[in-house]
XYZ file of C-alpha atoms in Angstrom:
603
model
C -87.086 34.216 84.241
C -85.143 36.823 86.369
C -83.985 34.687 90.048
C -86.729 35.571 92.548
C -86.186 35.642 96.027
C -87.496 31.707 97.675
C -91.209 32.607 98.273
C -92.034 34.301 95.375
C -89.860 31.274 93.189
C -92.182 28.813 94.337
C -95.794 28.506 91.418
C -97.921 31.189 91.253
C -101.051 30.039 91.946
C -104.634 32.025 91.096
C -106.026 34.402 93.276
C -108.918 31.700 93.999
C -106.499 28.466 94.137
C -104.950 31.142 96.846
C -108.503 31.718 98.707
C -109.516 28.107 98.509
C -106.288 27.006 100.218
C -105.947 30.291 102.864
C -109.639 29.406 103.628
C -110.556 26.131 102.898
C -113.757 26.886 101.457
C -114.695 25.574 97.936
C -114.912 27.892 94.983
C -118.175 27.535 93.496
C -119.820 28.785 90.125
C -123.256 28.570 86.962
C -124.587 27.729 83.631
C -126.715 29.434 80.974
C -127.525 29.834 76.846
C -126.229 32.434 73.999
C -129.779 33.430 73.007
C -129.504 37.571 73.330
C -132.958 38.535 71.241
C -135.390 39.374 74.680
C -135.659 42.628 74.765
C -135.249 44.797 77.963
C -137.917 44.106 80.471
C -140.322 46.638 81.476
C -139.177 48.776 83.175
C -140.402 49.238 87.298
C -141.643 52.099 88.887
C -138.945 55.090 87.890
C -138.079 57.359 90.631
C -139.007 61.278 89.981
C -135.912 62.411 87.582
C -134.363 65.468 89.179
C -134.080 68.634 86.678
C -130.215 68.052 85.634
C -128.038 71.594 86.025
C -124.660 71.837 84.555
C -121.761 72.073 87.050
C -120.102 74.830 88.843
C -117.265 74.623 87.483
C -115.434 76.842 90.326
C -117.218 75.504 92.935
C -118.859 71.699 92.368
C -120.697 70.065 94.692
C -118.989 66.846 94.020
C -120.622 65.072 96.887
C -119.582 63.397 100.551
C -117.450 60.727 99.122
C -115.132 62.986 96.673
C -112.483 64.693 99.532
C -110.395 67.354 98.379
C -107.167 67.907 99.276
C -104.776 70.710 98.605
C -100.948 71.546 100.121
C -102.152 73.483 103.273
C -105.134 71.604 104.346
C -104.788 69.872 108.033
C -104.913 66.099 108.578
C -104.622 64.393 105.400
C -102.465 61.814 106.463
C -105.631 61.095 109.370
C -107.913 61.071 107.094
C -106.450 58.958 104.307
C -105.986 56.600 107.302
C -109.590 56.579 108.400
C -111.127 56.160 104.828
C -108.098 53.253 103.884
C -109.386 51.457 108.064
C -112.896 51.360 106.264
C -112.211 50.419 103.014
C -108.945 47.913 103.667
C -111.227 44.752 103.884
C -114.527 46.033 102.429
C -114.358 43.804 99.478
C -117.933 43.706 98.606
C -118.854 46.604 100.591
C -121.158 49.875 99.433
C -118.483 52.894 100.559
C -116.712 54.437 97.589
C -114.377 57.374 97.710
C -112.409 59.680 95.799
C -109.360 61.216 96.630
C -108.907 64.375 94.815
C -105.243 66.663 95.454
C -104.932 69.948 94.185
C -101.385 70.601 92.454
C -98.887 71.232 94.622
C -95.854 69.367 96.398
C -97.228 66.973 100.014
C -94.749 65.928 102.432
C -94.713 62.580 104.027
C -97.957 61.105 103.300
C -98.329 57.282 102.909
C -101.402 57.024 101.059
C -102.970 53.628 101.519
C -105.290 52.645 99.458
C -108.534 49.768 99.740
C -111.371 48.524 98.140
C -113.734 51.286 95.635
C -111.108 53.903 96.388
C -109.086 56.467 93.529
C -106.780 58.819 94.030
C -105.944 61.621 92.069
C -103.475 64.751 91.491
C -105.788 67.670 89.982
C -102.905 69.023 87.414
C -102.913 68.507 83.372
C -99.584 67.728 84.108
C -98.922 64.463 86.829
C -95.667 66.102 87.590
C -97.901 69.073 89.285
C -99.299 67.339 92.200
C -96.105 65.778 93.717
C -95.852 63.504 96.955
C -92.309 62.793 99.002
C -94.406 59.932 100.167
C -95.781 56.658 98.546
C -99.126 55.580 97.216
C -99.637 51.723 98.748
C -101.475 48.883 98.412
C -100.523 45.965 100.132
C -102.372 42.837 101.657
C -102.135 42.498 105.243
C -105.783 42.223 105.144
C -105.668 38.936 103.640
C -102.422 37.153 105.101
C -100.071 38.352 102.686
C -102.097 37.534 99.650
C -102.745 40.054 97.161
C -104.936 38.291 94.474
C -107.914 39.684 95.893
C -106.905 43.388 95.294
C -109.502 44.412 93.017
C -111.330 47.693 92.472
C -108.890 50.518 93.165
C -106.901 53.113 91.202
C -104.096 55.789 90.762
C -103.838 58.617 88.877
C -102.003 61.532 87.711
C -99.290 62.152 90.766
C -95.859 62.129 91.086
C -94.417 60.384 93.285
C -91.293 60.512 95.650
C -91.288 57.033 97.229
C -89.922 57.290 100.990
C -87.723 54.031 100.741
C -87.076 54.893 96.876
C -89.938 52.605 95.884
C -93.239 52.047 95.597
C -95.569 49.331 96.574
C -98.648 48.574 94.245
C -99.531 44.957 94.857
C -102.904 44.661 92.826
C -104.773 42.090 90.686
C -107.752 42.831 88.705
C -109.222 46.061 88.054
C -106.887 48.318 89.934
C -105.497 50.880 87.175
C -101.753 52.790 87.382
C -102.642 55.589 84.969
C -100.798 58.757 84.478
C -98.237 58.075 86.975
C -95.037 59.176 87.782
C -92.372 56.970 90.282
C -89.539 58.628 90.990
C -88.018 55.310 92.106
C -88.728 51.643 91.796
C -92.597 50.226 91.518
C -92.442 46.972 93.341
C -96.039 45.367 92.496
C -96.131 41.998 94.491
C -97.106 42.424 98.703
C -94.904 42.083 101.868
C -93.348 38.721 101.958
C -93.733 38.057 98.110
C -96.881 36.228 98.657
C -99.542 35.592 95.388
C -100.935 38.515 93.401
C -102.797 38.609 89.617
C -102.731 41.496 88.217
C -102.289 44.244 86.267
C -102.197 47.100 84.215
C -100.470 50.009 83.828
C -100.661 52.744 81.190
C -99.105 55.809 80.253
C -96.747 56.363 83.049
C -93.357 57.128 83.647
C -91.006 54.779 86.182
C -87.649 55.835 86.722
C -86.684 53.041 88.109
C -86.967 49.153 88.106
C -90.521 47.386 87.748
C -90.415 44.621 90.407
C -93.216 42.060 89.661
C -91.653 39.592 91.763
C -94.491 37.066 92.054
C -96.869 38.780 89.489
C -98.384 36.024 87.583
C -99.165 38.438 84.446
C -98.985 42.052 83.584
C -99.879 44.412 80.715
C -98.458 47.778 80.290
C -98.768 50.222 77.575
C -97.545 53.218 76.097
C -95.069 53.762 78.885
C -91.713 54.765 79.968
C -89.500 52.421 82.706
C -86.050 52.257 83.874
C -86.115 48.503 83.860
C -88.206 45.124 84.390
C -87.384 42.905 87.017
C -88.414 39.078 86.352
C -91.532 37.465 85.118
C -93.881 34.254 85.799
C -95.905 33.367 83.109
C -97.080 36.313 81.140
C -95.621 40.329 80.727
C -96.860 42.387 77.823
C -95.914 45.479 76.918
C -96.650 47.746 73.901
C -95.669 50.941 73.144
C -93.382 50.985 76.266
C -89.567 52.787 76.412
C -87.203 50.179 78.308
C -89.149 47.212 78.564
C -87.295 44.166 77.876
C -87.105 42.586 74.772
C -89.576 40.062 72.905
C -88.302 37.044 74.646
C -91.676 34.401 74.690
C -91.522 31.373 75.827
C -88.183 32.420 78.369
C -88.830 34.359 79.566
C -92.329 35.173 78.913
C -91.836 38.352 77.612
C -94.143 39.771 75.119
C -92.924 43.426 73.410
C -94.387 45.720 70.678
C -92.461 48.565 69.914
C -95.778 50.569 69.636
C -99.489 50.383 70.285
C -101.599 50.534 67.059
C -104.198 52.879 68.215
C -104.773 54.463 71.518
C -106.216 57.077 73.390
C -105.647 57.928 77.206
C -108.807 58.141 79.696
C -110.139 61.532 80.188
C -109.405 62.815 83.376
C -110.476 65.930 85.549
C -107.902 68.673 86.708
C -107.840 72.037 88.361
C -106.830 75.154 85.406
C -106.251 77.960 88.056
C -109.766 78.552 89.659
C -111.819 76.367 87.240
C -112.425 72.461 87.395
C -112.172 71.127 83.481
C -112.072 67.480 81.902
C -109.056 66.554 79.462
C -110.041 64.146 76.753
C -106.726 63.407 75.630
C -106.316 62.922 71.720
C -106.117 59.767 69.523
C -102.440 58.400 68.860
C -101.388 55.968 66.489
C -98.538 53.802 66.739
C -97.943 55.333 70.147
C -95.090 54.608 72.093
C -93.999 56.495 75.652
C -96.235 58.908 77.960
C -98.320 60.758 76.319
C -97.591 63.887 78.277
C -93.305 63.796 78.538
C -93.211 66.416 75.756
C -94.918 69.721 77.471
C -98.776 70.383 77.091
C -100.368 66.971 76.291
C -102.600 66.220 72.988
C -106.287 67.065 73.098
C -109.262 69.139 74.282
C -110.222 70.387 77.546
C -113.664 70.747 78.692
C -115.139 72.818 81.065
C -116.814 70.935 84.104
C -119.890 73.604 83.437
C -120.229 70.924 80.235
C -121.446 68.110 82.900
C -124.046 67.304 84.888
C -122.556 65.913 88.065
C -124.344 62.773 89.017
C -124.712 61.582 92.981
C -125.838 58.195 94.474
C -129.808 58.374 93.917
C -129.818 59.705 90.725
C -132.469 57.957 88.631
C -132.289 57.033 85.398
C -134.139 59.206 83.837
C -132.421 62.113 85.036
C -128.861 60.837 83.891
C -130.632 60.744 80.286
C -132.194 63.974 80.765
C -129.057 65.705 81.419
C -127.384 64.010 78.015
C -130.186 64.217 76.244
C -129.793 68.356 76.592
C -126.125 68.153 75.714
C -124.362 67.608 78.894
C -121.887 64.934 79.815
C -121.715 63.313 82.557
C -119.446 62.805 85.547
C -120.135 59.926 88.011
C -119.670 60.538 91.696
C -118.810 58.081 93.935
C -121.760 55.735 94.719
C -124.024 53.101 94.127
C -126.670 53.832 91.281
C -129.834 51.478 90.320
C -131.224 52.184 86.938
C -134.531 50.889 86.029
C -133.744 51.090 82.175
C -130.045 51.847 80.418
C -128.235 54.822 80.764
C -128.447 55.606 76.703
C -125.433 57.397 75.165
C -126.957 58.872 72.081
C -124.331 62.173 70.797
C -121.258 61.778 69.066
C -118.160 62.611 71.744
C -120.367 62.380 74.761
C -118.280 61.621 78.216
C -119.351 59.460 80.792
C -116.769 59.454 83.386
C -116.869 58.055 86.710
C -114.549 58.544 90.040
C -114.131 56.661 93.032
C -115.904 53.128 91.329
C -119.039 54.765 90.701
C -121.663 51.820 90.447
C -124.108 50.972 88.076
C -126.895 48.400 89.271
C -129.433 47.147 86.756
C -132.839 46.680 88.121
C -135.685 44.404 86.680
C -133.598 42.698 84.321
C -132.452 45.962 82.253
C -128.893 46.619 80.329
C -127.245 49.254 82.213
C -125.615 51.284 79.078
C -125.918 51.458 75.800
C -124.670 53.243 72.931
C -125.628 54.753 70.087
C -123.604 54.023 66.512
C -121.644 57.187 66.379
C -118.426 58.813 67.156
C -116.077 59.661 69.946
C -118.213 58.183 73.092
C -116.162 57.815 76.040
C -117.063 55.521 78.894
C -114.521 55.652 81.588
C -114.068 55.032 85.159
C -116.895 52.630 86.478
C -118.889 49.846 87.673
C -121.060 47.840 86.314
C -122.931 44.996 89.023
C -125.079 42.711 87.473
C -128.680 42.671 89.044
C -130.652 39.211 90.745
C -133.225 39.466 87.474
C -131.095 37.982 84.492
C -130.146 40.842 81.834
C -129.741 39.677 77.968
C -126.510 42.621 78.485
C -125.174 44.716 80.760
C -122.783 46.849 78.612
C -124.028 47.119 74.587
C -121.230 49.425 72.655
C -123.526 50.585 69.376
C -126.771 48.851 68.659
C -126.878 45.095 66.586
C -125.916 45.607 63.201
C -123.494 48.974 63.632
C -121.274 49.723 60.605
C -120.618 53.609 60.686
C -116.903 53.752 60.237
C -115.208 55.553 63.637
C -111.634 55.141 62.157
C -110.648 58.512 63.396
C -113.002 59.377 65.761
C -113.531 55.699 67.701
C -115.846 54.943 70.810
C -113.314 54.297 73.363
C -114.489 51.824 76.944
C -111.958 52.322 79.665
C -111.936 51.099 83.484
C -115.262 49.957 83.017
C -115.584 46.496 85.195
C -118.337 44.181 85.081
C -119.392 41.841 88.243
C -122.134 39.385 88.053
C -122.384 37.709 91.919
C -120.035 38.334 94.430
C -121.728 40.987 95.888
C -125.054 39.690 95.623
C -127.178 37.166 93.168
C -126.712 38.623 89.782
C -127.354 37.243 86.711
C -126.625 38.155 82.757
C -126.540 36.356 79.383
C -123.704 38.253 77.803
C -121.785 41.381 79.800
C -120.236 43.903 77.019
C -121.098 43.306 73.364
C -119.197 45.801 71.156
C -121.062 46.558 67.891
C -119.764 49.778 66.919
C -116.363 49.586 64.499
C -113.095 50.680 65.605
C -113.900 50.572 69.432
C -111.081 50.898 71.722
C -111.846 48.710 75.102
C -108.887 49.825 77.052
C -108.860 47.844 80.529
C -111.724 45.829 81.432
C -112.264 42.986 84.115
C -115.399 41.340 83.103
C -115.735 38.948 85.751
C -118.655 36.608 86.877
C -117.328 35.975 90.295
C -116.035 32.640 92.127
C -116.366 34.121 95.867
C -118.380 36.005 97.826
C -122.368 36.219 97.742
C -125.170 34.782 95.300
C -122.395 32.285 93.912
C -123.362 29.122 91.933
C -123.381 27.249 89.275
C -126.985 28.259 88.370
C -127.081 30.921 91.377
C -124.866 33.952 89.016
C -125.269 32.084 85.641
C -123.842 34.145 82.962
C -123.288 32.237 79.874
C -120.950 35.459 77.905
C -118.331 37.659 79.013
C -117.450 39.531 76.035
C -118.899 39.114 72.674
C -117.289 41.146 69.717
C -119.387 41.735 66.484
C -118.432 44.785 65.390
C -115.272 45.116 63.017
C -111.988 46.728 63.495
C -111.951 46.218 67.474
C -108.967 46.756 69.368
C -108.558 45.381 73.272
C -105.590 46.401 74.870
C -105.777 44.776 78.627
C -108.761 42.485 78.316
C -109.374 40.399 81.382
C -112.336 37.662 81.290
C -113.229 35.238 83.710
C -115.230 32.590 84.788
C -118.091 32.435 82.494
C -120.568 29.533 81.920
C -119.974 29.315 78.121
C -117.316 31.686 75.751
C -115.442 34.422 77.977
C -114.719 35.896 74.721
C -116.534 35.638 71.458
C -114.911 37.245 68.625
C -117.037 37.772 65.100
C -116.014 40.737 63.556
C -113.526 40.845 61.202
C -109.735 42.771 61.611
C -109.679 42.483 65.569
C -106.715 42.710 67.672
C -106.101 42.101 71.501
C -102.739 42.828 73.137
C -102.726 40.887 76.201
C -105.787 38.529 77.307
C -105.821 36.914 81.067
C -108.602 34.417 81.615
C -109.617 31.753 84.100
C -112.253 29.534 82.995
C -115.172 29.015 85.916
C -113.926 27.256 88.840
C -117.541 25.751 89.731
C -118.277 23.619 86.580
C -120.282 20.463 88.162
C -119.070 17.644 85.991
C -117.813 17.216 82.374
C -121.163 17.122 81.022
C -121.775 20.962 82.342
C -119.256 22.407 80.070
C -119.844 19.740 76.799
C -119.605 22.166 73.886
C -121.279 19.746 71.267
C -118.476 17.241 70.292
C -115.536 19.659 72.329
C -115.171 19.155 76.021
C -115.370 22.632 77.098
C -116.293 26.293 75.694
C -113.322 27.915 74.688
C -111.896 30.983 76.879
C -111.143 32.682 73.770
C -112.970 31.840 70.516
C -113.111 33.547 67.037
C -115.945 32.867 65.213
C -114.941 30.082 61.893
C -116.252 32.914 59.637
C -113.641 34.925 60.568
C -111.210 35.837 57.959
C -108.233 38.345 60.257
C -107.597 38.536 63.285
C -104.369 38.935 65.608
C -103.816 38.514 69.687
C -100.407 38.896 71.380
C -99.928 37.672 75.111
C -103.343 35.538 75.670
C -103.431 33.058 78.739
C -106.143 31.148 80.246
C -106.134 29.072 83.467
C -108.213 26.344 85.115
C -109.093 25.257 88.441
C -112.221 22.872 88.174
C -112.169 22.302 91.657
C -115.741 20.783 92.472
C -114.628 18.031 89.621
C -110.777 18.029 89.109
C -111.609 15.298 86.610
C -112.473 18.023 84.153
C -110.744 18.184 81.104
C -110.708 21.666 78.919
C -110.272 20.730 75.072
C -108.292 23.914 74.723
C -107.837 27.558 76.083
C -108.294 29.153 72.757
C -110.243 28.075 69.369
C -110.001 30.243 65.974
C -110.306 29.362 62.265
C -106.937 27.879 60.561
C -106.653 30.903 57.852
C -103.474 33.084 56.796
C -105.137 35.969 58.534
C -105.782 34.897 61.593
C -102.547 35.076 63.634
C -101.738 34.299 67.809
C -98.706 35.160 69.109
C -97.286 33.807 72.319
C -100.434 31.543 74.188
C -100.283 29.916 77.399
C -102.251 27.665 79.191
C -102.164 26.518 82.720
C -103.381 23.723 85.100
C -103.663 25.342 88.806
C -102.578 22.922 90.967
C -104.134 19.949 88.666
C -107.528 21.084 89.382
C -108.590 20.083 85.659
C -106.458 19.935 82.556
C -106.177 21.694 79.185
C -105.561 18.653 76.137
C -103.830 21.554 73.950
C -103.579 25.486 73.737
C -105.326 26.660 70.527
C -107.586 23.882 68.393
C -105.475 20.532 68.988
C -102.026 22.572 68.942
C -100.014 22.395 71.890
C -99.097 20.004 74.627
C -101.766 18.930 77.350
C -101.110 20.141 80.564
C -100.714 17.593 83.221
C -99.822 16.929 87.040
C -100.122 18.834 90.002
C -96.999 21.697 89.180
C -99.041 24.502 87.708
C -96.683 25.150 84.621
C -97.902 26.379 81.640
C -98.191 24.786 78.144
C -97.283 27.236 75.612
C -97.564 28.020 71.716
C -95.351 30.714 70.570
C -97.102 31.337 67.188
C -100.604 30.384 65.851
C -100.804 29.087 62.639
């Protein structure tokens, strides 16, 4: 590890350990089974579906909470300051915003940004929607601790960083895509206090990535001038100047390239007419994706998309994709009393500004048909007080189409269950479909805030994989009753896993797994023949019961083909221990110090 300045040398404890101690208030947590057959309940009374047009494409009426900015309008530094004073704090609040800028060059703006809040440059290009100013999230809000920076994002700008860098102190959920730093990206908060993040994706840095007390980062198919330090767990694939492959010390994790990947669509300004870019697929990518002039891939007209605002039933979101259109979420909070169903081959559904999806009555809130090129991007997903068997379903049980070249792709698509309310669901995301790309996703049943409890946000499954040929590139799972992840199809791959098994567990007995004391955070299914992770760690913090012990972080059949590279797991604070890493492999965690146990290769 790279020398740290004193308060950012000391452990790095989790974002909860963190809130527990600031606080003083006991995590808490919930408990369920892996039986997914009910079907969807009935659904309630639907609201009156509203005719769905296609979009202006000059002129969209993207809604109250999408502001658009361009080089000559007034007050943007005001108003960026009056949306960030609402939103700094507003962790399980019902504002969302995004912050749309036209290309162009902007002087002296300090964007900060808070809770359910994007912002985005409006060129194909980020380079064409440049700031001499800084995009910033720190964490004043909560005493210097940033590992409860969730739900934000930046996109698609250039920037010019006043001090010559940048400040993006996140943890989950809070996506750099698309950027370029014309400087340094520091990504821990003022006074080096905690933070848990993060992700970053194709985005250039011209300078020094400064973790400092970072726990754990993934970044992909980028370019950077250099990499500071890390704690316990760095990934990188497809990335120009990261460091080299260095696991256990430091804990760096490199691939030269990233199997498969394709970017998240995005929407931009060409000359007078609003358009979505669904960039193309790449294999065994490595850098930006748009360095090299025009980027890969096909531009659609906005006039392709119904654009969907808060109170939006249902039934009109299928309507409009049922005729052909695609969709385009607007900031807001959505209930749906049955799923949004995805049913044509290279349909978009792409939300802004943390669009939210609430399932009503016990219903999933998407689903998928078994065909190609569906893009889900850019959303929310908060689980409902009536238990749903799923919230997310990526192709219907039994899928096998083969999507090789044309594959379903899940970005920025987060899943809550509690937090900010009683919510409740048996499994989150189940991928059926082959050849799925889920690129970013916290799936998290949450440990703080409202309707929190063992039994009170019971959700048994985070993510369950059947389908074959799945790739996860920046999967983060936490907290769930049972499995976080449950792997069954065959050939799957995950660069980069960060996990934290639930907090709340009531005793030893909760958690018994038949003969194993504890559910796996990670477990591939003994049928399972390949299968390959790079940079997987899972923590614990059984704080109601410290006595807890975890068997392991990770289980998986003892075959050729199924390979781990570089596992860690870690004790916060002593709250619990793990007896070994993968099966009974690896040393037991023990004491009070938080370091990790680690297995550099599995078998």
């Amino acid at each position: 590890m790279s020398e740290l300045p004193a308060p950012a040398a000391r452990s790095a404890l989790s974002r909860r350990t963190a809130l527990a101690a600031a606080l003083a208030v006991p995590a808490t947590g919930l408990l369920a089974s892996h039986a997914v057959a009910a079907p969807d309940a009935p659904p309630v009374q639907s609201p009156a579906a509203r005719r769905p047009r296609p979009a202006n494409a000059a002129a969209p009426d993207f809604g109250p909470n999408v502001i658009v900015f361009d080089p000559s309008t007034g007050g943007i530094q005001a108003k960026l300051d009056e949306i960030f004073k609402k939103q700094e704090s507003a962790q399980f609040g019902t504002d969302r915003y995004a912050l749309l800028f036209k290309p162009g060059t902007y002087g002296g703006l300090n964007a900060q940004i808070g809770f359910y809040t994007s912002i985005m440059g409006l060129g194909l290009s980020p380079d064409d929607t440049h700031f001499n100013g800084d995009v910033t999230v720190d964490a004043g809000w909560f005493n210097g601790n940033a590992t409860q920076n969730f739900w934000r994002s930046a996109e698609n700008l250039s920037l010019s960083p006043v001090s010559g860098g940048n400040r993006w102190a996140v943890s989950q959920a809070a996506p750099f895509r698309r950027m370029h730093v014309r400087g340094d990206l520091n990504l821990a908060p003022n006074g080096y206090g905690w933070a848990s993040g993060g992700y970053i994706a194709d985005s250039r840095i011209d300078g020094t990535v400064q973790p400092y007390s970072q726990q754990q980062w993934y970044t992909r198919d980028s370019s950077i001038g250099g990499w500071l330090n890390a704690v316990w767990n760095m990934v990188f694939s497809g990335v120009e100047g990261a460091p080299g492959n260095t696991f256990p010390d430091p804990p760096y994790t490199t691939l030269n390239t990233t199997p498969y990947s394709r970017e998240k669509p995005f929407l931009y300004l060409d000359g007078g007419e609003y358009k979505v870019f669904l960039p193309a697929l790449r294999t065994n990518a490595r850098g930006t994706s748009w360095g090299n002039g025009t980027p890969q891939g096909q531009s659609l007209s906005l006039s392709a998309f119904y654009v969907a605002k808060e109170g939006d039933s249902a039934a009109t979101l299928n309507a409009a994709l049922d005729q052909g259109l695609h969709l385009l979420l607007t900031p807001g909070i959505y209930h749906l009393d049955r799923p949004i169903e995805v049913k044509k081959a290279n349909a978009v559904v792409l939300g802004i500004g943390y669009a939210t999806l609430i399932p009503d009555g016990g219903v999933t809130a998407v689903k998928t048909a078994d065909v190609d090129g569906i893009r889900l991007a850019g959303f929310l997903v908060d689980a409902g007080p009536q238990n749903s068997r799923t919230l997310v379903e990526v192709g219907p049980a039994g899928a096998s189409a083969s999507h090789v070249g044309n594959p379903v792709t899940v970005q920025d698509v987060f899943i809550r269950i509690g937090g900010a309310g009683a919510g409740k669901a048996t499994t989150s995301m189940v991928v059926n479909s082959r050849h799925t790309i889920v690129d970013h996703t916290w799936v998290w049943r949450a440990d703080h805030g409202e309707g929190v409890g063992w039994e009170t946000n019971r959700a048994d499954y985070g993510v369950v994989v059947n389908g074959a040929d799945v790739l996860a590139t920046g999967l983060f799972v936490e907290h769930f009753n049972k499995y976080d992840v449950q792997w069954n199809g065959e050939r799957g791959r995950t660069i980069f896993y960060q996990n934290e098994k639930a907090y709340d567990a009531p005793n030893q007995a909760a958690i018994q797994n038949g003969s194993l004391r504890g559910f796996a955070s990670y477990k591939v299914a003994d049928s399972v023949n390949t299968h390959e992770g790079w940079g997987l760690g899972s923590y614990c913090y059984y704080n109601v019961d410290p006595t807890i012990v975890q068997e392991h972080g990770f289980a998986a059949p003892n075959k050729p083909g199924v390979k781990f590279h570089h596992l860690l797991v870690v004790s916060l604070g002593g709250k619990g221990q793990y007896a070994h890493v993968i099966n009974a492999i690896g040393a037991p965690t023990s004491g009070s110090d938080t370091v990790p146990s680690k297995v550099v290769s599995f078998p």
